[in-house]
CSV table of C-alpha atoms in Angstrom, one decimal:
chain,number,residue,atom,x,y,z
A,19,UNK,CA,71.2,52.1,119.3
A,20,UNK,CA,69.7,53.4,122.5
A,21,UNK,CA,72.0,50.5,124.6
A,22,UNK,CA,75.6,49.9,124.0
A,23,UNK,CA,75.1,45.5,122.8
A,24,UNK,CA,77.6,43.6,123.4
A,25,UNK,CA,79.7,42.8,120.8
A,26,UNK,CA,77.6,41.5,117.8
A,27,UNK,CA,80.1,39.7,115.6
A,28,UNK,CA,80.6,37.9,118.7
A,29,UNK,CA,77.5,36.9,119.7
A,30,UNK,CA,75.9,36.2,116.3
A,31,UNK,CA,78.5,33.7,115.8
A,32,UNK,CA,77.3,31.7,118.3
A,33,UNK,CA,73.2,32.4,116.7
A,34,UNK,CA,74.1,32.3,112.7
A,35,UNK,CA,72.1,29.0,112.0
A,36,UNK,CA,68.8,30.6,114.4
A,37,UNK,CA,69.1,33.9,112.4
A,38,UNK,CA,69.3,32.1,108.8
A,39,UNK,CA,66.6,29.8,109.3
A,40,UNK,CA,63.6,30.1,110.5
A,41,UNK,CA,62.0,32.8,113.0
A,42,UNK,CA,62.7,31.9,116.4
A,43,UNK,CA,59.8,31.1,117.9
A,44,UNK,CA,61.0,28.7,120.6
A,45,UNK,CA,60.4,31.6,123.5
A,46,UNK,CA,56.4,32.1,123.4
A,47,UNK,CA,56.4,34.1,127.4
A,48,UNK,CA,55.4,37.5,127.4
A,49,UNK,CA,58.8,38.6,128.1
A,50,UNK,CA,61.8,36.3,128.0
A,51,UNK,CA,63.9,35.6,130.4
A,52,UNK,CA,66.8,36.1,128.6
A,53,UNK,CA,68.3,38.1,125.1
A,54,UNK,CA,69.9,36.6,121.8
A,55,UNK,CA,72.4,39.6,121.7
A,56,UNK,CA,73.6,42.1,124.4
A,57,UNK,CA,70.3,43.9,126.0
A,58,UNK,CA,67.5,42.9,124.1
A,59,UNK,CA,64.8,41.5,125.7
A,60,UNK,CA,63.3,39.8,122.9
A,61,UNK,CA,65.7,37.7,120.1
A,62,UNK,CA,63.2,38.3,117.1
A,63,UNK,CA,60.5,40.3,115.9
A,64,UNK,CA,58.4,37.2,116.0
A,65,UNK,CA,59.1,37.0,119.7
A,66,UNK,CA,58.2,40.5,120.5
A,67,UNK,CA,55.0,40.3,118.3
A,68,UNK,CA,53.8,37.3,121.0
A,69,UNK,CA,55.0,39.5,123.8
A,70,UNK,CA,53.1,42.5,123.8
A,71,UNK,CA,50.2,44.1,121.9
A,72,UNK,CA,50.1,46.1,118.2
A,73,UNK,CA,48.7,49.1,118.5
A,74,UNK,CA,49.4,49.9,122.0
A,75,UNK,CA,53.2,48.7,122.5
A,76,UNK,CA,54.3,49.0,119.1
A,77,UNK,CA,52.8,49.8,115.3
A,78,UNK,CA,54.0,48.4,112.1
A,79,UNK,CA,53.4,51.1,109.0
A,80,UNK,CA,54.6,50.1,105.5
A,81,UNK,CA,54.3,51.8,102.2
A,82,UNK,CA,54.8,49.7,99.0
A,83,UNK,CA,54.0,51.7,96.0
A,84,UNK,CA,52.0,50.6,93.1
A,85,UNK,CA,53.4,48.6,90.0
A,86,UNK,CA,51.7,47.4,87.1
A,87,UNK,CA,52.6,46.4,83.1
A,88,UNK,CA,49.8,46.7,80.9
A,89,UNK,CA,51.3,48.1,77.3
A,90,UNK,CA,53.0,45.9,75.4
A,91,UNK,CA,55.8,47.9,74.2
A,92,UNK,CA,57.4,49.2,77.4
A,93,UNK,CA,58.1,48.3,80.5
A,94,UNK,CA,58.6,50.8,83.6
A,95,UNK,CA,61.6,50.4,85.6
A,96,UNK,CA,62.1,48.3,88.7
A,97,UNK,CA,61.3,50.5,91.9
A,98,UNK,CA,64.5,49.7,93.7
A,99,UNK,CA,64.4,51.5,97.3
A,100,UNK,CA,63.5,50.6,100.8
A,101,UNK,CA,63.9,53.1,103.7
A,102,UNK,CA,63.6,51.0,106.7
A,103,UNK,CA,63.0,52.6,110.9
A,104,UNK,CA,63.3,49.2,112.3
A,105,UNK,CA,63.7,51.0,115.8
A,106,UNK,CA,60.8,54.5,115.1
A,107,UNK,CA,58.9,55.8,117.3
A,108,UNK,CA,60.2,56.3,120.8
A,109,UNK,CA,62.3,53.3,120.3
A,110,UNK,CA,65.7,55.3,118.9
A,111,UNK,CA,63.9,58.8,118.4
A,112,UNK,CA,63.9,60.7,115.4
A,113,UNK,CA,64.3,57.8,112.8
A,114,UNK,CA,60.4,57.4,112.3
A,115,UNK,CA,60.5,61.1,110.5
A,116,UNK,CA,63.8,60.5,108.6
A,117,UNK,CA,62.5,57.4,107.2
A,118,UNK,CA,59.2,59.3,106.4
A,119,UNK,CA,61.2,62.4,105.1
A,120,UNK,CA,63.6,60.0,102.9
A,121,UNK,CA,60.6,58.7,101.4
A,122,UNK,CA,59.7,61.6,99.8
A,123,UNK,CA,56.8,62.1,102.7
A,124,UNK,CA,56.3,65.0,105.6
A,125,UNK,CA,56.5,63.3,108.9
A,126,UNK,CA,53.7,65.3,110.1
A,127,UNK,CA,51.1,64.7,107.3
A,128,UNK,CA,52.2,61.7,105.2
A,129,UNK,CA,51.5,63.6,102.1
A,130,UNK,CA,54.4,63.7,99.6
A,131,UNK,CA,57.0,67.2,100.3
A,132,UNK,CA,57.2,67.2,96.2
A,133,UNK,CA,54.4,65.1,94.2
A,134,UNK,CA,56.3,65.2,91.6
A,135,UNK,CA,59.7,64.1,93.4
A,136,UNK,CA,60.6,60.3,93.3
A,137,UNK,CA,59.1,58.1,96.4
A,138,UNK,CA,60.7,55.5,97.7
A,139,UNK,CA,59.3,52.4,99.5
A,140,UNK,CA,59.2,52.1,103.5
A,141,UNK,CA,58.8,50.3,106.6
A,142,UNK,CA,58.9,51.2,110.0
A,143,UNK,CA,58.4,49.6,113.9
A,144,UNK,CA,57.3,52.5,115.9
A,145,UNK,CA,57.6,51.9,119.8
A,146,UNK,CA,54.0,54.2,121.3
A,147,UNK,CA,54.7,53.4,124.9
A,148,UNK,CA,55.4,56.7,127.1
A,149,UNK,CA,58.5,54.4,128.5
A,150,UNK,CA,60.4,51.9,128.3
A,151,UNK,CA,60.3,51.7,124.4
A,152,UNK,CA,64.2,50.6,124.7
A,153,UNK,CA,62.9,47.0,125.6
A,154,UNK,CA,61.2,46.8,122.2
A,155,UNK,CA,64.3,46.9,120.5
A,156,UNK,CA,65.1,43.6,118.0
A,157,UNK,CA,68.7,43.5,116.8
A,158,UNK,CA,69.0,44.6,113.0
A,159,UNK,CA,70.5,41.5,112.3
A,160,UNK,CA,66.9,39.8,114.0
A,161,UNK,CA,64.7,41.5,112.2
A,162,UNK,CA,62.4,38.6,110.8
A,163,UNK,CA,59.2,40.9,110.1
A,164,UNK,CA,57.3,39.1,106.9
A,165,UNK,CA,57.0,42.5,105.4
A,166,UNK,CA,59.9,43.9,106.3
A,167,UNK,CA,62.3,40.6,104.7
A,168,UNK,CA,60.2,40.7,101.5
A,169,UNK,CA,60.9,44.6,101.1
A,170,UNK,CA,64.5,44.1,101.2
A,171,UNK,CA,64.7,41.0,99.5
A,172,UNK,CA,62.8,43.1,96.6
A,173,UNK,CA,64.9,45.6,96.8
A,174,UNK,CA,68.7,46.8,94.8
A,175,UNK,CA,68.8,49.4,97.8
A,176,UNK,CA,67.8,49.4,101.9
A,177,UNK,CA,68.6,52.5,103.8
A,178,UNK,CA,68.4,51.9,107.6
A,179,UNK,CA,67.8,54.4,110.1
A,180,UNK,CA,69.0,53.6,113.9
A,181,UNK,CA,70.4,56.2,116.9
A,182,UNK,CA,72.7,56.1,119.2
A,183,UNK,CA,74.5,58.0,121.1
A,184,UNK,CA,77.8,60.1,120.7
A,185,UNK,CA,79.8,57.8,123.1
A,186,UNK,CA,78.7,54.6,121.0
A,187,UNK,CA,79.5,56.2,117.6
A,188,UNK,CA,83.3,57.5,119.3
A,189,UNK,CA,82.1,61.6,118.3
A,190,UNK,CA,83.9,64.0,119.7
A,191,UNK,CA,82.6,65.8,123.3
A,192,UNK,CA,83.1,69.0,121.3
A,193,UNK,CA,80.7,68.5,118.2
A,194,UNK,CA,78.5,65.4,119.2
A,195,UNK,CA,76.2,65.9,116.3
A,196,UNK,CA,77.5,62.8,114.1
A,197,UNK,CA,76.3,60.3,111.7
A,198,UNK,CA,78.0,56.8,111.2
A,199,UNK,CA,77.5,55.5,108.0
A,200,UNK,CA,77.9,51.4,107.7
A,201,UNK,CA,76.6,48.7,106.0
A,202,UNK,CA,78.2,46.3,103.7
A,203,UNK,CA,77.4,48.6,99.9
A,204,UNK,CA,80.7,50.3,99.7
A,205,UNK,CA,79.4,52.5,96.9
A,206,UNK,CA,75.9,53.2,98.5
A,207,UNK,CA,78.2,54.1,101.5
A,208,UNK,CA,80.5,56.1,100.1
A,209,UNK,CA,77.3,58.4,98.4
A,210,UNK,CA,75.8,58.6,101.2
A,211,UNK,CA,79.1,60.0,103.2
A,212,UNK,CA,80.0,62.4,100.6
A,213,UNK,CA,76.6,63.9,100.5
A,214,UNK,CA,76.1,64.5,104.0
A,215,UNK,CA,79.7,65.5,104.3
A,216,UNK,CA,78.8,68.3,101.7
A,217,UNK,CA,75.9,69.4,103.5
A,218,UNK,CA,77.5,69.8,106.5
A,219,UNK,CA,77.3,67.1,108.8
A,220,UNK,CA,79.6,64.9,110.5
A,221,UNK,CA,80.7,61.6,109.1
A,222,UNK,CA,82.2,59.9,111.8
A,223,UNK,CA,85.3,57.2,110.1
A,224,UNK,CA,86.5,55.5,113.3
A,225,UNK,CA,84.0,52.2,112.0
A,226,UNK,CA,82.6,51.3,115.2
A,227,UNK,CA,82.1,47.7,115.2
A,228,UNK,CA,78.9,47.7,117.5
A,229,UNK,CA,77.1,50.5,115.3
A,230,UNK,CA,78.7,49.6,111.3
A,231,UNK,CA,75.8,47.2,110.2
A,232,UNK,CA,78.0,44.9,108.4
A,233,UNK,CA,76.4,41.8,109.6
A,234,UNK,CA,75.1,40.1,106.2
A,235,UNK,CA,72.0,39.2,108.1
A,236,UNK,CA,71.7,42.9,109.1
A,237,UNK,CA,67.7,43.6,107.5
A,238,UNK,CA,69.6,46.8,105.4
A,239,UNK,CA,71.9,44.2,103.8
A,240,UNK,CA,69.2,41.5,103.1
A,241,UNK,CA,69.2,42.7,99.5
A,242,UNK,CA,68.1,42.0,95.9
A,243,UNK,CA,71.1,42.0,94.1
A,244,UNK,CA,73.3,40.5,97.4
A,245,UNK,CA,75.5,43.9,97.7
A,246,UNK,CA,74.0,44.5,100.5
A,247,UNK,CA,72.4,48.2,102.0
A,248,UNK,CA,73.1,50.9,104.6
A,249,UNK,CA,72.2,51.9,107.8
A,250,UNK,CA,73.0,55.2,109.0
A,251,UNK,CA,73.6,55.5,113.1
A,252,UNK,CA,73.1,59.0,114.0
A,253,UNK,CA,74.1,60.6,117.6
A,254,UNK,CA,70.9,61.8,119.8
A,255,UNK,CA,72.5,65.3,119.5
A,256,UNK,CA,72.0,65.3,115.9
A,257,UNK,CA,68.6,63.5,115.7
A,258,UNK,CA,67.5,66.5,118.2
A,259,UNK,CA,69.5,69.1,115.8
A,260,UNK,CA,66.6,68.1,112.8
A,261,UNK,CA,64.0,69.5,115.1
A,262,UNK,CA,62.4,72.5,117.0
A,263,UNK,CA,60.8,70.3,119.4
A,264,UNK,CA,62.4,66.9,120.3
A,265,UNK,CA,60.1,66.4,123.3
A,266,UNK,CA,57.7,64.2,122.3
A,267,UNK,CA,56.3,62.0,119.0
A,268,UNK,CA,53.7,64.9,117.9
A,269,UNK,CA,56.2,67.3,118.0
A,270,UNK,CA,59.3,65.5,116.7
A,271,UNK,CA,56.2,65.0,113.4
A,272,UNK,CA,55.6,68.8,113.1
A,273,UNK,CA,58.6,70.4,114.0
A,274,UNK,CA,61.2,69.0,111.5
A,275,UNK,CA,63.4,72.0,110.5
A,276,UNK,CA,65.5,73.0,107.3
A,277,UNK,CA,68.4,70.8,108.9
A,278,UNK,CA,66.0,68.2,108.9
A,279,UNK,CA,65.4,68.2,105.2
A,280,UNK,CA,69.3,68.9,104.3
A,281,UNK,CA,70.0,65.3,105.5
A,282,UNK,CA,66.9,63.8,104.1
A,283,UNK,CA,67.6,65.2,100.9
A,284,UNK,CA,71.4,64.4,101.2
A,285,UNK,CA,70.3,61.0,102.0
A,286,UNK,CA,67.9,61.1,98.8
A,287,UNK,CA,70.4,62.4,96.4
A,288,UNK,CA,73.1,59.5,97.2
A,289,UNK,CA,70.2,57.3,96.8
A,290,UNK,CA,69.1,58.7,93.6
A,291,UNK,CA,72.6,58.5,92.3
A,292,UNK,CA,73.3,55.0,93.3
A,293,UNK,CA,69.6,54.1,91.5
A,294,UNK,CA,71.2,56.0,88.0
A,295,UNK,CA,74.2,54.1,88.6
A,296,UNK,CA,72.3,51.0,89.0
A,297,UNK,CA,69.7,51.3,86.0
A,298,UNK,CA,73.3,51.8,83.2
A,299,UNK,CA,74.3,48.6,84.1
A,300,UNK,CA,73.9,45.8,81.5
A,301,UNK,CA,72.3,44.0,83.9
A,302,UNK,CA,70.9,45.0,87.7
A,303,UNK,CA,73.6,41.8,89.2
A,304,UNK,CA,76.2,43.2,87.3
A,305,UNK,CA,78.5,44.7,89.8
Protein backbone atom coordinates (compact mmCIF):
# COMPACT_ATOMS: atom_id res chain seq x y z
CA UNK A 1 0.00 0.00 0.00
CA UNK A 2 1.26 3.41 -0.78
CA UNK A 3 0.79 4.39 3.28
CA UNK A 4 1.93 2.31 6.09
CA UNK A 5 -2.12 1.71 8.01
CA UNK A 6 -2.15 1.20 11.14
CA UNK A 7 -2.56 -1.92 12.33
CA UNK A 8 -5.57 -3.58 10.59
CA UNK A 9 -6.40 -6.55 12.81
CA UNK A 10 -6.63 -3.98 15.27
CA UNK A 11 -8.73 -1.69 13.97
CA UNK A 12 -11.13 -3.95 12.14
CA UNK A 13 -11.92 -5.37 15.28
CA UNK A 14 -13.41 -2.53 16.45
CA UNK A 15 -15.47 -2.17 12.52
CA UNK A 16 -16.30 -6.17 11.93
CA UNK A 17 -20.11 -5.68 12.28
CA UNK A 18 -19.85 -2.19 9.72
CA UNK A 19 -17.75 -4.33 7.26
CA UNK A 20 -20.09 -7.49 7.37
CA UNK A 21 -23.24 -5.80 6.93
CA UNK A 22 -24.17 -3.34 4.97
CA UNK A 23 -22.08 -0.63 2.93
CA UNK A 24 -21.45 2.21 5.07
CA UNK A 25 -23.15 4.90 3.97
CA UNK A 26 -23.61 6.95 7.15
CA UNK A 27 -20.66 9.62 5.88
CA UNK A 28 -22.41 11.28 2.59
CA UNK A 29 -19.59 14.71 2.73
CA UNK A 30 -17.46 14.97 -0.08
CA UNK A 31 -14.54 14.08 1.97
CA UNK A 32 -14.79 12.76 5.51
CA UNK A 33 -13.54 14.00 8.26
CA UNK A 34 -12.20 11.14 9.50
CA UNK A 35 -10.86 7.24 8.22
CA UNK A 36 -12.29 3.67 9.24
CA UNK A 37 -8.66 2.25 9.21
CA UNK A 38 -5.15 4.04 9.41
CA UNK A 39 -4.99 6.77 6.49
CA UNK A 40 -7.78 6.38 4.43
CA UNK A 41 -9.88 9.05 3.84
CA UNK A 42 -12.80 7.34 2.85
CA UNK A 43 -14.07 3.92 4.96
CA UNK A 44 -15.87 2.26 1.81
CA UNK A 45 -16.03 2.32 -1.73
CA UNK A 46 -19.58 3.47 -1.43
CA UNK A 47 -18.23 6.53 0.44
CA UNK A 48 -15.67 7.39 -2.13
CA UNK A 49 -18.19 6.83 -4.95
CA UNK A 50 -20.35 10.00 -3.19
CA UNK A 51 -17.16 11.87 -2.73
CA UNK A 52 -15.77 12.49 -5.95
CA UNK A 53 -16.54 11.97 -9.65
CA UNK A 54 -16.13 8.63 -12.03
CA UNK A 55 -14.43 9.35 -14.81
CA UNK A 56 -12.30 12.08 -13.65
CA UNK A 57 -11.16 10.92 -10.03
CA UNK A 58 -11.37 7.35 -10.48
CA UNK A 59 -12.70 4.60 -13.25
CA UNK A 60 -14.13 1.28 -12.60
CA UNK A 61 -13.31 -1.39 -15.68
CA UNK A 62 -14.50 -4.96 -15.33
CA UNK A 63 -14.30 -7.88 -17.57
CA UNK A 64 -16.71 -10.83 -17.00
CA UNK A 65 -16.53 -13.30 -19.76
CA UNK A 66 -19.25 -14.93 -21.51
CA UNK A 67 -21.11 -18.23 -20.23
CA UNK A 68 -23.86 -20.05 -21.67
CA UNK A 69 -25.36 -23.94 -21.76
CA UNK A 70 -27.29 -24.70 -24.66
CA UNK A 71 -26.51 -28.63 -25.57
CA UNK A 72 -27.91 -31.03 -23.65
CA UNK A 73 -25.26 -33.45 -23.17
CA UNK A 74 -22.36 -31.34 -21.78
CA UNK A 75 -21.76 -28.85 -19.71
CA UNK A 76 -18.63 -26.37 -19.89
CA UNK A 77 -16.73 -25.94 -16.83
CA UNK A 78 -17.20 -23.28 -14.17
CA UNK A 79 -14.85 -20.10 -15.07
CA UNK A 80 -13.29 -19.93 -11.69
CA UNK A 81 -10.80 -16.68 -11.68
CA UNK A 82 -10.87 -13.13 -10.61
CA UNK A 83 -7.81 -10.80 -10.95
CA UNK A 84 -8.72 -7.90 -8.87
CA UNK A 85 -6.47 -4.02 -8.94
CA UNK A 86 -8.58 -2.65 -6.21
CA UNK A 87 -5.93 0.22 -5.88
CA UNK A 88 -4.89 0.65 -10.36
CA UNK A 89 -4.11 3.34 -11.87
CA UNK A 90 -1.98 5.91 -10.06
CA UNK A 91 -3.40 4.71 -6.86
CA UNK A 92 -0.47 1.85 -6.09
CA UNK A 93 1.24 2.03 -9.67
CA UNK A 94 1.78 -0.81 -11.78
CA UNK A 95 -1.09 -3.10 -10.53
CA UNK A 96 -3.61 -1.88 -13.30
CA UNK A 97 -1.19 -3.73 -16.01
CA UNK A 98 -0.47 -6.85 -13.84
CA UNK A 99 -4.03 -7.33 -13.41
CA UNK A 100 -4.51 -6.68 -17.24
CA UNK A 101 -1.40 -8.93 -18.07
CA UNK A 102 -2.70 -11.90 -15.56
CA UNK A 103 -5.81 -11.77 -17.42
CA UNK A 104 -4.41 -12.99 -20.37
CA UNK A 105 -4.70 -9.17 -21.81
CA UNK A 106 -1.77 -6.45 -23.01
CA UNK A 107 -2.02 -3.48 -20.77
CA UNK A 108 -1.50 -1.37 -23.61
CA UNK A 109 -4.20 -2.61 -26.09
CA UNK A 110 -6.66 -4.87 -24.16
CA UNK A 111 -6.51 -7.39 -26.82
CA UNK A 112 -5.60 -10.97 -25.55
CA UNK A 113 -1.29 -11.68 -25.59
CA UNK A 114 -2.39 -15.37 -26.72
CA UNK A 115 -6.15 -15.84 -28.18
CA UNK A 116 -5.89 -19.04 -27.67
CA UNK A 117 -4.44 -18.80 -23.95
CA UNK A 118 -7.05 -19.12 -21.05
CA UNK A 119 -8.60 -15.59 -19.85
CA UNK A 120 -9.44 -14.95 -16.62
CA UNK A 121 -12.10 -12.51 -15.21
CA UNK A 122 -11.11 -8.92 -13.81
CA UNK A 123 -11.81 -5.87 -12.05
CA UNK A 124 -10.03 -2.95 -11.43
CA UNK A 125 -10.34 0.90 -9.55
CA UNK A 126 -7.99 2.96 -11.44
CA UNK A 127 -7.13 6.39 -9.61
CA UNK A 128 -6.78 9.19 -13.12
CA UNK A 129 -5.88 12.16 -11.00
CA UNK A 130 -2.21 13.68 -11.73
CA UNK A 131 -1.97 13.70 -7.67
CA UNK A 132 -3.11 12.79 -4.83
CA UNK A 133 -4.50 9.34 -6.07
CA UNK A 134 -3.19 7.97 -2.44
CA UNK A 135 -6.50 9.51 -0.96
CA UNK A 136 -8.56 7.26 -3.18
CA UNK A 137 -7.44 4.35 -1.50
CA UNK A 138 -10.34 1.92 0.32
CA UNK A 139 -8.92 -0.69 2.62
CA UNK A 140 -9.08 -4.30 0.92
CA UNK A 141 -10.98 -5.41 3.63
CA UNK A 142 -13.68 -2.28 2.64
CA UNK A 143 -14.08 -2.96 -0.58
CA UNK A 144 -17.93 -2.99 -1.00
CA UNK A 145 -18.03 -2.36 -4.90
CA UNK A 146 -21.41 -4.32 -6.22
CA UNK A 147 -19.37 -5.71 -9.03
CA UNK A 148 -16.47 -6.29 -7.45
CA UNK A 149 -18.31 -8.58 -4.26
CA UNK A 150 -20.34 -10.53 -6.86
CA UNK A 151 -16.93 -11.34 -8.84
CA UNK A 152 -15.43 -12.83 -5.90
CA UNK A 153 -18.30 -14.36 -4.37
CA UNK A 154 -18.57 -16.14 -7.97
CA UNK A 155 -15.34 -17.06 -7.85
CA UNK A 156 -13.06 -20.58 -6.42
CA UNK A 157 -10.08 -18.12 -7.03
CA UNK A 158 -9.25 -13.98 -6.41
CA UNK A 159 -5.82 -12.82 -7.09
CA UNK A 160 -5.20 -9.26 -5.68
CA UNK A 161 -2.79 -6.93 -6.82
CA UNK A 162 -1.64 -3.97 -4.23
CA UNK A 163 2.07 -2.12 -3.78
CA UNK A 164 3.94 -1.03 -1.28
CA UNK A 165 7.00 -0.29 -0.54
CA UNK A 166 10.22 -2.19 0.46
CA UNK A 167 10.21 -0.82 4.07
CA UNK A 168 6.46 -2.00 4.56
CA UNK A 169 7.07 -5.46 3.03
CA UNK A 170 10.59 -5.73 5.58
CA UNK A 171 12.89 -6.34 1.96
CA UNK A 172 16.14 -5.97 2.24
CA UNK A 173 18.06 -2.24 1.34
CA UNK A 174 20.24 -4.44 -0.82
CA UNK A 175 17.66 -6.15 -3.24
CA UNK A 176 14.32 -4.07 -2.66
CA UNK A 177 12.60 -5.71 -5.62
CA UNK A 178 10.16 -8.12 -3.53
CA UNK A 179 6.83 -9.59 -3.61
CA UNK A 180 4.78 -10.59 -0.39
CA UNK A 181 2.50 -13.18 -1.10
CA UNK A 182 -0.60 -13.42 1.62
CA UNK A 183 -4.02 -14.19 1.78
CA UNK A 184 -5.74 -16.74 3.58
CA UNK A 185 -5.53 -19.94 0.47
CA UNK A 186 -2.53 -21.73 1.71
CA UNK A 187 -2.29 -23.75 -1.44
CA UNK A 188 -3.03 -20.79 -3.91
CA UNK A 189 -0.21 -19.23 -1.76
CA UNK A 190 2.09 -21.61 -1.83
CA UNK A 191 1.73 -21.85 -6.02
CA UNK A 192 2.00 -18.64 -6.32
CA UNK A 193 5.44 -18.39 -4.12
CA UNK A 194 7.02 -21.25 -5.83
CA UNK A 195 6.38 -19.95 -9.18
CA UNK A 196 7.71 -16.61 -8.77
CA UNK A 197 10.45 -17.94 -6.69
CA UNK A 198 11.41 -20.10 -9.83
CA UNK A 199 11.30 -17.21 -12.06
CA UNK A 200 13.42 -15.25 -10.18
CA UNK A 201 11.83 -12.98 -7.92
CA UNK A 202 11.89 -12.35 -4.36
CA UNK A 203 9.41 -13.91 -2.06
CA UNK A 204 9.63 -12.03 1.00
CA UNK A 205 8.56 -14.84 4.23
CA UNK A 206 8.85 -12.42 7.23
CA UNK A 207 4.51 -12.25 6.96
CA UNK A 208 4.09 -8.75 7.50
CA UNK A 209 0.92 -8.32 9.33
CA UNK A 210 -0.04 -4.81 7.70
CA UNK A 211 0.60 -6.14 3.99
CA UNK A 212 -0.59 -10.38 4.46
CA UNK A 213 -4.32 -9.99 3.41
CA UNK A 214 -5.60 -12.44 5.84
CA UNK A 215 -8.50 -10.45 6.97
CA UNK A 216 -11.52 -12.87 5.90
CA UNK A 217 -13.30 -9.69 4.81
CA UNK A 218 -10.19 -8.86 2.63
CA UNK A 219 -12.26 -8.60 -1.15
CA UNK A 220 -9.33 -11.50 -2.34
CA UNK A 221 -10.69 -13.78 0.31
CA UNK A 222 -14.41 -13.07 -0.23
CA UNK A 223 -14.68 -16.41 -2.13
CA UNK A 224 -16.89 -19.07 -3.69
CA UNK A 225 -15.85 -22.05 -2.04
CA UNK A 226 -14.92 -19.95 1.51
CA UNK A 227 -10.92 -20.84 1.16
CA UNK A 228 -10.42 -17.73 0.62
CA UNK A 229 -7.82 -15.90 -2.35
CA UNK A 230 -4.51 -14.04 -2.56
CA UNK A 231 -3.18 -10.79 -2.80
CA UNK A 232 0.16 -10.26 -3.85
CA UNK A 233 2.04 -6.88 -2.21
CA UNK A 234 4.84 -6.07 -4.46
CA UNK A 235 7.71 -3.30 -3.47
CA UNK A 236 7.66 0.02 -5.85
CA UNK A 237 11.24 -1.21 -6.88
CA UNK A 238 9.86 -4.20 -8.42
CA UNK A 239 6.61 -2.79 -9.93
CA UNK A 240 9.12 -0.20 -11.69
CA UNK A 241 11.52 -3.33 -12.59
CA UNK A 242 8.31 -4.69 -15.08
CA UNK A 243 8.77 -1.55 -17.09
CA UNK A 244 10.90 0.65 -19.39
CA UNK A 245 9.07 3.62 -18.49
CA UNK A 246 7.47 3.92 -14.98
CA UNK A 247 6.77 7.65 -15.35
CA UNK A 248 3.53 7.92 -16.12
CA UNK A 249 -0.02 5.63 -16.88
CA UNK A 250 0.55 5.74 -20.89
CA UNK A 251 3.88 4.56 -20.46
CA UNK A 252 3.65 2.08 -17.59
CA UNK A 253 0.60 0.54 -20.58
CA UNK A 254 3.23 0.34 -23.41
CA UNK A 255 6.37 -0.26 -21.88
CA UNK A 256 5.81 -3.58 -19.97
CA UNK A 257 9.06 -5.66 -20.49
CA UNK A 258 9.94 -9.44 -20.58
CA UNK A 259 10.13 -9.20 -16.65
CA UNK A 260 6.81 -7.99 -16.84
CA UNK A 261 5.49 -11.01 -18.44
CA UNK A 262 7.77 -13.60 -16.33
CA UNK A 263 5.65 -12.59 -13.26
CA UNK A 264 2.39 -12.42 -15.03
CA UNK A 265 2.86 -15.69 -16.39
CA UNK A 266 4.34 -17.08 -13.10
CA UNK A 267 1.23 -15.61 -11.57
CA UNK A 268 -0.87 -17.42 -14.42
CA UNK A 269 0.77 -20.79 -14.10
CA UNK A 270 0.08 -21.15 -10.20
CA UNK A 271 -3.31 -20.07 -11.03
CA UNK A 272 -3.80 -22.54 -13.74
CA UNK A 273 -2.54 -25.22 -11.51
CA UNK A 274 -4.62 -24.42 -8.58
CA UNK A 275 -7.82 -24.35 -11.29
CA UNK A 276 -6.55 -28.33 -12.37
CA UNK A 277 -6.28 -29.01 -8.90
CA UNK A 278 -9.63 -27.63 -8.25
CA UNK A 279 -11.67 -29.21 -11.31
CA UNK A 280 -10.26 -33.28 -9.92
CA UNK A 281 -12.00 -32.78 -6.92
CA UNK A 282 -15.23 -34.79 -6.34
CA UNK A 283 -16.75 -31.79 -5.63
CA UNK A 284 -15.52 -27.80 -6.13
CA UNK A 285 -16.18 -27.45 -1.71
CA UNK A 286 -14.33 -30.45 -1.19
CA UNK A 287 -11.14 -29.32 0.37
Amino acid sequence: MPDLHANRRTILTTLAAAAVGAPLLSTVAARPAAAAVGDDVYASNTQLYRGVVEGKDFARRFKRHDMSDDAKATTPGPRLTTIMAIHGGGIEMGTSELCLGTAGYRPDTLAPFDPGAPLFDYWMLEGLRTSNNGELHVTASHCDDPTARSMAAASANVLSFHGCTAAQAGAPASRPEAVVVGGLNARLRTLLSENLRRAGFQIITSDPEHLNGDLPHNICNRTLTGEGGSQLELTTELRASLFDNFSGASNRASTFNAQFLKFTTACRTALRTMETEQLARPSLFSY
